[in-house]
Amino acid sequence: MIGLTFAGGGNRSFYQVGLWERWRERLSPRVGAVSACSAGAAVAVLLFTERIDEARAAFARLRVGIDGLFDASRLRRGRRPFPHDEVYRATLREAIDEQGFRRLRERPFPIFILSSAFPPWLPKPLAIATGLAMYEVEKARVPGLLHPQSPYKVFRPRVWDARECASVDELVELVLASSSTPPFTSLGRFRGETLIDGSMVDNAPAYLLDRVEGVRRSLVMLTRAYADEHVGRREHRLYVAPREPLPIARWDYTEHAPIDATIEAGRRDAERYDSALDAMLAE
């Protein structure tokens, strides 16, 4: 069996949709577990509810008229000046229906979603600033860093199996908690905890699959470009990453954001990694 990891990355995670389109027939019968966080969690949930097309349609409709990152006029109407929270929530809620939710719950493998819990000894804004600063320092010291270690000194991982959600609404809240990125979106709330983006712990939480019995190999789908020497086959994992920076920015919610071009980049790169994937699946 194989594990799948969907890394976070905001709208860059549409790249993973292109990869899945090319590899679905080969991967689907072999999936033994899934791990994901942030926007990668949204992609994983939408793929395994089989509602990605509905999500794309809702996301396109909800972005009509948005032409920038920040809209001061929303403040005058008593709303968050960033449109992301409303659009993200509405997209998930409109796309995931009861039938799709049942499909997810009936999957024979866990779908782990990572979020991050705040330390009790730091105010939340200071914890966020500290975690981000530690990550940037570590990234500068370690070129091609795939899995940071320093955020573990501040944030605690919180993990749930999406199949255990009791309702569509709870599933949406879990994805939003895993994706919480103030000020663009609000702090997450799930089962009584205040949470923030799982990327504060690990943007590509492949380690969650190492404890799953029967899963011996993992495909890790990244959303940021890395040099070739940092990706590809690394022991029991195959890291797949864009060949070059993707055409979309992670928080580009404008009406004409290049969603289709980002998905197409995933389709092209799937061909680049085809032989490596086939070799791993043949083991």
XYZ file of N, CA and C in Angstrom:
849
model
N 0.842 -1.194 0.000
C 0.000 0.000 0.000
C 0.884 1.255 0.000
N 0.320 2.332 -0.515
C 1.064 3.579 -0.621
C 0.347 4.675 0.156
N 1.130 5.577 0.740
C 0.577 6.738 1.398
C 0.657 7.955 0.498
N -0.296 8.859 0.640
C -0.314 10.102 -0.132
C -0.267 11.280 0.828
N 0.612 12.232 0.560
C 0.675 13.460 1.341
C 0.393 14.647 0.445
N -0.587 15.448 0.856
C -0.953 16.669 0.141
C -0.423 17.854 0.952
N 0.627 18.499 0.459
C 1.217 19.636 1.156
C 0.315 20.855 1.056
N 0.490 21.768 2.006
C -0.218 23.037 1.931
C 0.413 23.959 0.894
N -0.210 25.115 0.724
C 0.337 26.058 -0.257
C -0.690 27.013 -0.820
N -1.847 27.156 -0.144
C -2.867 28.038 -0.680
C -3.310 27.576 -2.059
N -3.529 28.518 -2.953
C -4.001 28.168 -4.291
C -2.982 27.387 -5.107
N -1.727 27.349 -4.650
C -0.756 26.511 -5.341
C -1.140 25.031 -5.257
N -2.013 24.681 -4.303
C -2.414 23.282 -4.146
C -3.274 22.787 -5.306
N -3.752 23.669 -6.152
C -4.433 23.207 -7.365
C -3.483 22.391 -8.247
N -2.203 22.596 -8.087
C -1.189 21.784 -8.784
C -1.421 20.294 -8.502
N -1.809 19.966 -7.272
C -2.040 18.575 -6.894
C -3.230 17.969 -7.629
N -4.187 18.797 -7.991
C -5.331 18.306 -8.768
C -4.854 17.787 -10.116
N -3.940 18.524 -10.758
C -3.388 18.071 -12.034
C -2.617 16.775 -11.909
N -1.828 16.638 -10.834
C -1.110 15.384 -10.603
C -2.092 14.223 -10.454
N -3.117 14.426 -9.634
C -4.083 13.353 -9.360
C -4.831 12.952 -10.631
N -5.163 13.919 -11.462
C -5.873 13.593 -12.707
C -5.067 12.602 -13.547
N -3.771 12.784 -13.603
C -2.910 11.910 -14.408
C -2.647 10.571 -13.739
N -2.638 10.540 -12.414
C -2.194 9.343 -11.704
C -3.312 8.587 -10.990
N -4.527 9.081 -11.078
C -5.621 8.507 -10.281
C -5.794 7.007 -10.505
N -5.778 6.551 -11.756
C -6.023 5.140 -12.019
C -4.933 4.265 -11.424
N -3.707 4.744 -11.424
C -2.609 3.961 -10.861
C -2.610 3.993 -9.334
N -2.979 5.128 -8.761
C -2.865 5.287 -7.319
C -4.076 4.781 -6.548
N -5.264 5.010 -7.071
C -6.485 4.728 -6.309
C -6.524 3.332 -5.693
N -6.212 2.260 -6.439
C -6.303 0.929 -5.828
C -5.240 0.653 -4.771
N -4.242 1.510 -4.683
C -3.101 1.241 -3.807
C -3.065 2.117 -2.564
N -4.000 3.063 -2.420
C -3.941 4.011 -1.307
C -4.197 3.307 0.019
N -3.257 3.490 0.953
C -3.415 2.906 2.275
C -3.618 3.940 3.364
N -3.293 5.200 3.080
C -3.472 6.288 4.040
C -3.181 7.606 3.341
N -3.749 8.679 3.896
C -3.569 10.023 3.349
C -3.220 10.948 4.508
N -2.302 11.870 4.267
C -2.034 12.941 5.222
C -2.059 14.264 4.471
N -2.494 15.317 5.157
C -2.634 16.600 4.480
C -2.722 17.715 5.503
N -2.448 18.926 5.039
C -2.684 20.088 5.879
C -2.974 21.293 5.000
N -3.588 22.298 5.605
C -3.851 23.573 4.964
C -4.650 23.365 3.672
N -4.292 24.083 2.601
C -5.046 23.924 1.356
C -4.905 22.526 0.785
N -3.814 21.831 1.111
C -3.698 20.433 0.706
C -4.775 19.577 1.333
N -5.207 19.933 2.554
C -6.308 19.216 3.194
C -7.605 19.442 2.429
N -7.811 20.659 1.949
C -9.007 20.932 1.150
C -8.997 20.107 -0.126
N -7.850 20.053 -0.806
C -7.756 19.268 -2.036
C -8.015 17.789 -1.750
N -7.398 17.257 -0.708
C -7.592 15.843 -0.378
C -9.054 15.541 -0.099
N -9.703 16.376 0.708
C -11.108 16.156 1.044
C -11.981 16.238 -0.203
N -11.719 17.206 -1.064
C -12.541 17.360 -2.263
C -12.311 16.219 -3.250
N -11.095 15.705 -3.322
C -10.834 14.573 -4.215
C -11.518 13.305 -3.699
N -11.484 13.087 -2.385
C -12.020 11.846 -1.855
C -13.504 11.922 -1.505
N -14.085 13.109 -1.594
C -15.551 13.216 -1.641
C -16.033 13.186 -3.087
N -15.082 13.260 -4.010
C -15.351 13.325 -5.454
C -16.179 14.564 -5.799
N -15.785 15.689 -5.196
C -16.518 16.942 -5.402
C -15.585 18.067 -5.868
N -14.473 17.717 -6.490
C -13.538 18.746 -6.910
C -14.111 19.619 -8.029
N -14.865 19.053 -8.938
C -15.449 19.857 -10.021
C -16.451 20.866 -9.475
N -17.254 20.426 -8.501
C -18.222 21.337 -7.892
C -17.510 22.445 -7.123
N -16.402 22.105 -6.488
C -15.639 23.114 -5.760
C -15.044 24.146 -6.712
N -14.519 23.683 -7.831
C -13.944 24.622 -8.792
C -15.010 25.576 -9.318
N -16.212 25.057 -9.583
C -17.286 25.909 -10.084
C -17.707 26.925 -9.029
N -17.837 26.486 -7.781
C -18.229 27.402 -6.706
C -17.141 28.448 -6.469
N -15.896 28.026 -6.479
C -14.781 28.942 -6.246
C -14.726 30.011 -7.339
N -14.961 29.616 -8.582
C -14.965 30.584 -9.684
C -16.098 31.592 -9.518
N -17.285 31.105 -9.172
C -18.435 32.009 -9.023
C -18.247 32.971 -7.858
N -17.703 32.478 -6.746
C -17.557 33.305 -5.552
C -16.457 34.347 -5.692
N -15.567 34.191 -6.659
C -14.494 35.152 -6.876
C -14.857 36.242 -7.877
N -16.001 36.153 -8.502
C -16.397 37.161 -9.493
C -16.411 38.548 -8.838
N -15.712 39.472 -9.458
C -15.672 40.845 -8.957
C -14.524 41.133 -8.013
N -13.815 40.128 -7.558
C -12.668 40.355 -6.673
C -11.454 40.707 -7.531
N -10.870 41.867 -7.289
C -9.756 42.310 -8.133
C -8.497 42.626 -7.342
N -8.472 42.270 -6.062
C -7.285 42.539 -5.262
C -7.284 41.753 -3.972
N -6.163 41.828 -3.277
C -5.988 41.094 -2.030
C -6.748 41.727 -0.881
N -6.845 43.055 -0.893
C -7.383 43.823 0.229
C -8.441 44.779 -0.291
N -9.579 44.848 0.393
C -10.670 45.727 -0.025
C -11.119 46.545 1.181
N -10.672 47.816 1.242
C -10.993 48.670 2.383
C -12.496 48.913 2.518
N -13.232 48.857 1.406
C -14.672 49.106 1.476
C -15.389 48.056 2.304
N -14.803 46.860 2.399
C -15.411 45.822 3.225
C -15.383 46.210 4.700
N -14.338 46.938 5.106
C -14.263 47.401 6.486
C -15.420 48.324 6.820
N -15.779 49.182 5.876
C -16.880 50.124 6.109
C -18.213 49.403 6.233
N -18.266 48.187 5.698
C -19.499 47.397 5.807
C -19.427 46.423 6.976
N -18.399 46.580 7.811
C -18.269 45.740 8.994
C -17.798 44.332 8.693
N -17.082 44.150 7.587
C -16.614 42.820 7.197
C -15.096 42.791 7.172
N -14.522 41.610 7.212
C -13.079 41.433 7.116
C -12.600 42.001 5.777
N -11.515 42.782 5.767
C -11.087 43.408 4.515
C -10.525 42.427 3.495
N -10.191 41.240 3.949
C -9.721 40.202 3.043
C -10.899 39.285 2.699
N -11.093 38.936 1.423
C -12.243 38.106 1.043
C -12.041 36.618 1.293
N -10.851 36.203 1.660
C -10.483 34.786 1.646
C -11.328 33.922 2.574
N -11.568 34.385 3.784
C -12.287 33.566 4.756
C -13.686 33.211 4.248
N -14.402 34.221 3.786
C -15.768 33.999 3.313
C -15.783 33.091 2.082
N -14.886 33.357 1.145
C -14.877 32.588 -0.109
C -14.475 31.141 0.142
N -13.463 30.934 0.955
C -12.974 29.579 1.243
C -14.066 28.763 1.932
N -14.670 29.335 2.972
C -15.721 28.637 3.700
C -16.909 28.313 2.789
N -17.345 29.294 2.024
C -18.512 29.086 1.158
C -18.219 28.053 0.072
N -16.995 28.061 -0.456
C -16.628 27.073 -1.479
C -16.739 25.656 -0.935
N -16.161 25.427 0.238
C -16.218 24.088 0.842
C -17.650 23.686 1.158
N -18.397 24.620 1.724
C -19.761 24.274 2.162
C -20.682 24.010 0.987
N -20.508 24.726 -0.107
C -21.346 24.506 -1.279
C -20.935 23.247 -2.034
N -19.647 22.939 -2.018
C -19.158 21.812 -2.819
C -19.443 20.467 -2.171
N -19.273 20.369 -0.858
C -19.372 19.065 -0.185
C -20.818 18.793 0.206
N -21.444 17.872 -0.479
C -22.821 17.501 -0.147
C -22.818 16.232 0.703
N -24.018 15.804 1.103
C -24.129 14.635 1.978
C -23.629 13.363 1.302
N -23.865 13.236 0.007
C -23.394 12.047 -0.702
C -21.867 12.009 -0.735
N -21.255 13.147 -1.008
C -19.802 13.209 -1.000
C -19.244 12.926 0.386
N -19.911 13.451 1.406
C -19.484 13.202 2.785
C -19.529 11.716 3.115
N -20.560 11.035 2.646
C -20.637 9.582 2.878
C -19.503 8.864 2.160
N -19.163 9.309 0.956
C -18.036 8.692 0.236
C -16.756 8.802 1.061
N -16.535 9.984 1.626
C -15.326 10.196 2.417
C -15.312 9.267 3.628
N -16.429 9.198 4.327
C -16.490 8.391 5.553
C -16.342 6.902 5.261
N -16.678 6.492 4.053
C -16.613 5.073 3.707
C -15.255 4.661 3.133
N -14.332 5.601 3.000
C -13.012 5.237 2.490
C -12.361 4.229 3.445
N -11.686 3.213 2.923
C -11.106 2.175 3.787
C -9.733 2.531 4.338
N -9.366 3.805 4.288
C -8.055 4.248 4.768
C -8.224 5.583 5.487
N -7.331 5.869 6.446
C -7.431 7.139 7.161
C -7.045 8.317 6.284
N -7.677 9.449 6.562
C -7.357 10.704 5.892
C -6.999 11.693 6.996
N -5.718 11.716 7.347
C -5.256 12.515 8.472
C -5.117 13.977 8.061
N -5.672 14.863 8.885
C -5.561 16.295 8.648
C -4.859 16.921 9.848
N -3.779 17.639 9.555
C -2.939 18.239 10.583
C -3.303 19.700 10.808
N -3.430 20.064 12.066
C -3.538 21.460 12.464
C -2.523 21.715 13.564
N -2.413 22.947 14.001
C -1.416 23.311 15.009
C -2.089 23.966 16.200
N -1.721 23.518 17.400
C -2.246 24.091 18.632
C -1.247 25.078 19.213
N -1.764 26.142 19.781
C -0.906 27.184 20.341
C -0.274 26.731 21.658
N 0.917 27.225 21.948
C 1.516 26.948 23.257
C 0.793 27.762 24.332
N 0.614 27.208 25.510
C -0.091 27.955 26.561
C 0.732 29.085 27.154
N 2.029 29.108 26.862
C 2.924 30.059 27.514
C 3.231 31.298 26.674
N 2.585 31.429 25.496
C 2.820 32.595 24.646
C 1.484 33.156 24.172
N 1.336 34.487 24.148
C 0.145 35.068 23.505
C 0.097 34.643 22.034
N -1.088 34.455 21.508
C -1.230 33.913 20.157
C -0.490 34.731 19.093
N -0.619 36.058 19.048
C 0.115 36.800 18.009
C 1.634 36.605 18.117
N 2.146 36.549 19.355
C 3.583 36.356 19.536
C 3.992 34.945 19.134
N 3.134 33.964 19.405
C 3.439 32.587 19.006
C 3.550 32.476 17.490
N 2.628 33.118 16.776
C 2.664 33.077 15.317
C 3.945 33.720 14.799
N 4.262 34.902 15.315
C 5.473 35.596 14.860
C 6.731 34.791 15.178
N 6.772 34.180 16.357
C 7.936 33.389 16.755
C 8.096 32.161 15.866
N 6.996 31.444 15.638
C 7.052 30.247 14.799
C 7.509 30.556 13.387
N 6.971 31.633 12.814
C 7.356 32.004 11.453
C 8.816 32.422 11.380
N 9.266 33.176 12.379
C 10.661 33.618 12.377
C 11.604 32.423 12.495
N 11.272 31.466 13.358
C 12.123 30.286 13.519
C 12.182 29.476 12.229
N 11.039 29.374 11.551
C 11.022 28.629 10.297
C 11.881 29.313 9.236
N 11.795 30.631 9.131
C 12.563 31.353 8.119
C 14.064 31.222 8.380
N 14.458 31.267 9.651
C 15.875 31.113 9.979
C 16.354 29.713 9.604
N 15.538 28.704 9.942
C 15.921 27.329 9.634
C 15.990 27.103 8.129
N 15.042 27.668 7.400
C 15.022 27.518 5.943
C 16.255 28.162 5.310
N 16.677 29.295 5.850
C 17.866 29.959 5.318
C 19.120 29.138 5.588
N 19.159 28.438 6.701
C 20.328 27.640 7.059
C 20.379 26.306 6.320
N 19.213 25.788 5.924
C 19.143 24.460 5.304
C 18.506 24.587 3.926
N 19.282 24.759 2.871
C 18.715 24.874 1.521
C 17.888 23.631 1.164
N 16.746 23.861 0.535
C 15.903 22.750 0.126
C 15.186 22.069 1.275
N 15.010 22.765 2.385
C 14.364 22.190 3.563
C 12.958 21.697 3.216
N 12.697 20.433 3.501
C 11.384 19.851 3.221
C 10.516 19.748 4.470
N 11.127 19.444 5.600
C 10.381 19.256 6.839
C 11.067 20.028 7.963
N 10.527 21.181 8.328
C 11.159 21.978 9.392
C 11.069 21.281 10.742
N 12.020 21.576 11.606
C 12.025 21.042 12.966
C 11.765 22.115 14.015
N 12.152 23.345 13.727
C 12.054 24.395 14.740
C 10.626 24.711 15.189
N 9.593 24.685 14.305
C 8.252 25.010 14.788
C 7.750 24.090 15.890
N 8.279 22.856 15.966
C 7.862 21.941 17.024
C 8.194 22.502 18.408
N 9.130 23.450 18.474
C 9.488 24.041 19.751
C 8.432 25.036 20.228
N 7.514 25.407 19.335
C 6.471 26.373 19.685
C 5.081 25.734 19.608
N 4.753 25.143 18.477
C 3.400 24.625 18.258
C 3.329 23.113 18.476
N 2.141 22.651 18.828
C 1.906 21.222 19.026
C 1.029 20.696 17.900
N 1.381 19.572 17.306
C 0.537 19.011 16.241
C -0.769 18.470 16.799
N -1.839 18.719 16.073
C -3.156 18.156 16.396
C -3.668 17.500 15.123
N -4.004 16.233 15.203
C -4.329 15.437 14.020
C -5.661 14.744 14.208
N -6.497 14.796 13.176
C -7.766 14.083 13.159
C -7.916 13.328 11.839
N -8.614 12.223 11.893
C -9.009 11.491 10.691
C -10.304 12.112 10.192
N -10.279 12.639 8.982
C -11.455 13.334 8.444
C -12.688 12.438 8.414
N -12.502 11.129 8.345
C -13.638 10.209 8.300
C -14.421 10.206 9.606
N -13.809 10.705 10.682
C -14.469 10.696 11.983
C -15.321 11.928 12.227
N -15.346 12.855 11.271
C -16.214 14.026 11.413
C -17.671 13.575 11.408
N -18.471 14.237 12.228
C -19.861 13.823 12.416
C -20.804 14.418 11.375
N -20.360 15.444 10.660
C -21.242 16.126 9.715
C -20.407 16.868 8.684
N -21.074 17.328 7.634
C -20.394 18.158 6.639
C -19.842 19.409 7.290
N -20.637 20.034 8.156
C -20.191 21.267 8.799
C -18.928 21.040 9.624
N -18.854 19.912 10.327
C -17.667 19.643 11.131
C -16.454 19.387 10.238
N -16.666 18.714 9.128
C -15.576 18.490 8.179
C -15.049 19.815 7.643
N -15.950 20.726 7.300
C -15.544 22.045 6.815
C -14.734 22.768 7.885
N -15.180 22.708 9.131
C -14.450 23.375 10.210
C -13.059 22.773 10.403
N -12.927 21.474 10.222
C -11.617 20.835 10.346
C -10.667 21.339 9.265
N -11.133 21.405 8.031
C -10.287 21.899 6.938
C -9.912 23.362 7.167
N -10.881 24.167 7.615
C -10.603 25.579 7.860
C -9.609 25.761 9.003
N -9.709 24.917 10.029
C -8.753 25.001 11.135
C -7.345 24.654 10.663
N -7.242 23.645 9.824
C -5.946 23.255 9.282
C -5.367 24.339 8.380
N -6.235 25.206 7.852
C -5.832 26.238 6.892
C -5.776 27.636 7.498
N -5.992 27.756 8.791
C -6.115 29.065 9.431
C -4.837 29.888 9.302
N -4.955 31.034 8.623
C -3.790 31.886 8.368
C -4.167 33.350 8.554
N -4.255 33.823 9.793
C -4.543 35.242 10.009
C -3.465 36.110 9.361
N -3.808 37.280 8.797
C -5.123 37.917 8.845
C -6.054 37.536 7.693
N -5.578 36.696 6.765
C -6.415 36.369 5.614
C -7.647 35.571 6.036
N -7.461 34.651 6.944
C -8.584 33.887 7.481
C -8.550 33.965 8.998
N -9.643 33.606 9.611
C -9.737 33.676 11.064
C -9.044 32.490 11.713
N -8.836 32.578 13.015
C -8.305 31.445 13.753
C -9.279 30.275 13.666
N -8.738 29.065 13.605
C -9.583 27.893 13.505
C -10.175 27.503 14.851
N -11.336 26.881 14.790
C -11.963 26.326 15.988
C -12.464 24.941 15.633
N -11.971 23.936 16.374
C -12.424 22.575 16.122
C -12.470 21.814 17.435
N -13.651 21.298 17.747
C -13.878 20.511 18.960
C -13.309 21.191 20.201
N -13.618 22.472 20.303
C -13.275 23.219 21.502
C -11.868 23.788 21.539
N -11.059 23.551 20.530
C -9.685 24.058 20.515
C -9.548 25.212 19.528
N -8.702 26.167 19.895
C -8.314 27.228 18.978
C -7.047 26.771 18.263
N -7.080 26.797 16.939
C -6.018 26.185 16.140
C -5.555 27.120 15.032
N -4.418 26.780 14.474
C -3.880 27.538 13.346
C -3.334 26.546 12.321
N -2.970 27.071 11.178
C -2.529 26.282 10.024
C -1.570 25.156 10.416
N -1.846 23.958 9.908
C -0.969 22.828 10.157
C 0.431 23.033 9.632
N 0.595 23.944 8.686
C 1.926 24.217 8.144
C 2.869 24.803 9.183
N 2.334 25.314 10.282
C 3.197 25.802 11.347
C 3.990 24.666 11.981
N 3.498 23.434 11.833
C 4.227 22.256 12.311
C 4.995 21.601 11.169
N 4.273 21.291 10.078
C 4.920 20.653 8.921
C 4.017 20.848 7.723
N 4.507 21.554 6.720
C 3.684 21.843 5.549
C 3.412 20.616 4.689
N 4.180 19.564 4.890
C 4.004 18.312 4.137
C 4.097 17.151 5.136
N 3.039 16.892 5.891
C 3.123 15.980 7.041
C 3.164 14.499 6.672
N 4.187 14.132 5.916
C 4.332 12.728 5.516
C 4.618 11.827 6.705
N 5.152 12.393 7.783
C 5.488 11.578 8.947
C 4.261 10.900 9.558
N 3.074 11.467 9.318
C 1.854 10.865 9.854
C 1.589 9.483 9.259
N 2.149 9.223 8.084
C 1.913 7.947 7.409
C 2.875 6.859 7.872
N 3.956 7.264 8.511
C 4.966 6.280 8.913
C 4.442 5.317 9.975
N 3.379 5.713 10.666
C 2.848 4.871 11.734
C 1.697 3.982 11.275
N 1.354 4.055 9.990
C 0.218 3.285 9.481
C 0.697 1.916 9.017
N 0.145 0.888 9.594
C 0.547 -0.471 9.251
C 0.234 -0.769 7.786
N 1.187 -1.353 7.095
C 1.002 -1.739 5.703
C 1.404 -0.691 4.697
N 1.625 0.557 5.145
C 2.053 1.625 4.236
C 3.576 1.695 4.276
N 4.208 1.234 3.217
C 5.668 1.150 3.177
C 6.310 2.241 2.320
N 5.523 2.863 1.460
C 6.040 3.894 0.564
C 5.070 5.060 0.554
N 5.584 6.249 0.264
C 4.740 7.444 0.286
C 5.050 8.348 -0.905
N 4.003 8.927 -1.440
C 4.102 9.962 -2.466
C 3.773 11.289 -1.810
N 4.716 12.219 -1.848
C 4.550 13.522 -1.205
C 4.417 14.576 -2.303
N 3.266 15.211 -2.378
C 2.967 16.185 -3.429
C 3.144 17.596 -2.884
N 4.280 18.201 -3.222
C 4.614 19.548 -2.775
C 4.004 20.584 -3.709
N 4.024 21.844 -3.282
C 3.425 22.901 -4.099
C 4.382 24.052 -4.363
N 5.617 23.926 -3.883
C 6.626 24.951 -4.102
C 7.771 24.345 -4.899
N 8.334 25.131 -5.805
C 9.419 24.632 -6.641
C 10.676 24.388 -5.808
N 11.310 23.256 -6.069
C 12.574 22.901 -5.440
C 13.554 22.494 -6.531
N 14.848 22.658 -6.245
C 15.875 22.149 -7.153
C 15.800 20.628 -7.189
N 16.184 20.042 -8.314
C 16.051 18.597 -8.499
C 16.737 17.786 -7.411
N 17.856 18.300 -6.873
C 18.583 17.507 -5.882
C 17.844 17.380 -4.555
N 16.784 18.169 -4.371
C 16.050 18.110 -3.105
C 14.757 17.295 -3.196
N 14.388 16.876 -4.396
C 13.137 16.126 -4.555
C 13.427 14.808 -5.265
N 12.377 14.122 -5.702
C 12.555 12.799 -6.271
C 12.541 11.751 -5.170
N 13.117 10.610 -5.426
C 13.091 9.499 -4.470
C 14.066 9.748 -3.330
N 13.560 9.685 -2.121
C 14.355 9.817 -0.901
C 13.902 8.724 0.061
N 14.672 7.628 0.057
C 14.338 6.446 0.859
C 12.943 5.940 0.487
N 12.005 5.861 1.447
C 10.699 5.274 1.137
C 9.703 6.297 0.609
N 10.158 7.519 0.358
C 9.255 8.565 -0.126
C 9.671 9.057 -1.508
N 8.670 9.406 -2.308
C 8.890 10.081 -3.577
C 8.326 11.487 -3.453
N 9.210 12.478 -3.525
C 8.798 13.876 -3.425
C 8.607 14.441 -4.831
N 7.424 14.967 -5.070
C 7.085 15.570 -6.353
C 6.862 17.060 -6.129
N 7.508 17.890 -6.932
C 7.400 19.335 -6.774
C 7.362 20.003 -8.137
N 6.803 21.201 -8.216
C 6.817 21.927 -9.489
C 8.238 22.118 -10.007
N 8.379 22.035 -11.290
C 9.689 22.248 -11.918
C 10.128 23.698 -11.778
N 9.172 24.595 -11.820
C 9.453 26.023 -11.693
C 8.307 26.653 -10.917
N 8.474 27.879 -10.417
C 7.395 28.504 -9.635
C 6.066 28.477 -10.385
N 5.029 28.153 -9.654
C 3.702 28.043 -10.266
C 3.159 29.418 -10.640
N 2.234 29.474 -11.591
C 1.759 30.778 -12.081
C 0.833 31.504 -11.112
N 0.405 30.834 -10.040
C -0.543 31.443 -9.121
C 0.132 31.731 -7.782
N -0.296 32.802 -7.128
C 0.151 33.097 -5.774
C -0.778 32.393 -4.786
N -0.261 32.073 -3.612
C -1.028 31.250 -2.679
C -2.331 31.904 -2.244
N -2.376 33.236 -2.161
C -3.591 33.923 -1.721
C -4.246 34.725 -2.845
N -4.039 34.319 -4.081
C -4.670 35.010 -5.209
C -6.114 34.535 -5.354
N -7.029 35.325 -4.836
C -8.468 35.016 -4.936
C -9.160 35.936 -5.937
N -8.396 36.546 -6.814
C -9.005 37.440 -7.791
C -9.802 36.640 -8.816
N -10.692 37.338 -9.488
C -11.596 36.680 -10.431
C -10.844 35.909 -11.513
N -9.729 36.444 -11.959
C -9.006 35.823 -13.076
C -7.722 35.118 -12.615
N -7.698 34.647 -11.389
C -6.541 33.891 -10.896
C -6.300 32.680 -11.805
N -5.043 32.376 -12.123
C -4.733 31.321 -13.099
C -4.863 29.900 -12.518
N -6.085 29.534 -12.166
C -6.346 28.203 -11.602
C -6.058 27.122 -12.646
N -6.609 27.280 -13.831
C -6.448 26.255 -14.866
C -4.981 26.058 -15.236
N -4.223 27.144 -15.319
C -2.807 27.032 -15.662
C -2.035 26.287 -14.569
N -2.454 26.453 -13.322
C -1.799 25.765 -12.216
C -2.092 24.269 -12.257
N -3.333 23.908 -12.553
C -3.687 22.493 -12.705
C -2.924 21.883 -13.873
N -2.816 22.623 -14.960
C -2.096 22.122 -16.129
C -0.621 21.896 -15.809
N -0.038 22.732 -14.965
C 1.349 22.509 -14.558
C 1.483 21.170 -13.840
N 0.481 20.820 -13.032
C 0.498 19.517 -12.381
C 0.411 18.374 -13.373
N -0.413 18.525 -14.384
C -0.527 17.484 -15.417
C 0.808 17.286 -16.130
N 1.476 18.393 -16.473
C 2.765 18.288 -17.170
C 3.820 17.634 -16.291
N 3.865 18.054 -15.036
C 4.893 17.511 -14.156
C 4.643 16.048 -13.813
N 3.386 15.611 -13.891
C 3.108 14.189 -13.667
C 3.877 13.346 -14.684
N 3.957 13.805 -15.908
C 4.718 13.082 -16.928
C 6.198 13.056 -16.586
N 6.699 14.139 -16.026
C 8.111 14.218 -15.633
C 8.458 13.162 -14.584
N 7.511 12.872 -13.685
C 7.764 11.938 -12.589
C 7.206 10.538 -12.854
N 6.673 10.314 -14.020
C 6.022 9.034 -14.308
C 6.914 7.827 -14.038
N 8.131 7.862 -14.517
C 9.010 6.691 -14.371
C 9.367 6.440 -12.921
N 9.574 7.509 -12.155
C 9.888 7.350 -10.734
C 8.698 6.784 -9.980
N 7.498 7.243 -10.324
C 6.304 6.702 -9.673
C 6.115 5.234 -10.016
N 6.260 4.887 -11.286
C 6.091 3.497 -11.694
C 7.097 2.598 -10.992
N 8.332 3.070 -10.838
C 9.353 2.271 -10.167
C 8.981 2.050 -8.708
N 8.443 3.057 -8.048
C 8.056 2.898 -6.656
C 6.868 1.952 -6.516
N 5.894 2.084 -7.405
C 4.715 1.226 -7.339
C 5.051 -0.227 -7.634
N 6.121 -0.453 -8.390
C 6.495 -1.822 -8.767
C 7.230 -2.551 -7.650
N 7.634 -1.849 -6.613
C 8.410 -2.482 -5.531
C 7.538 -3.404 -4.668
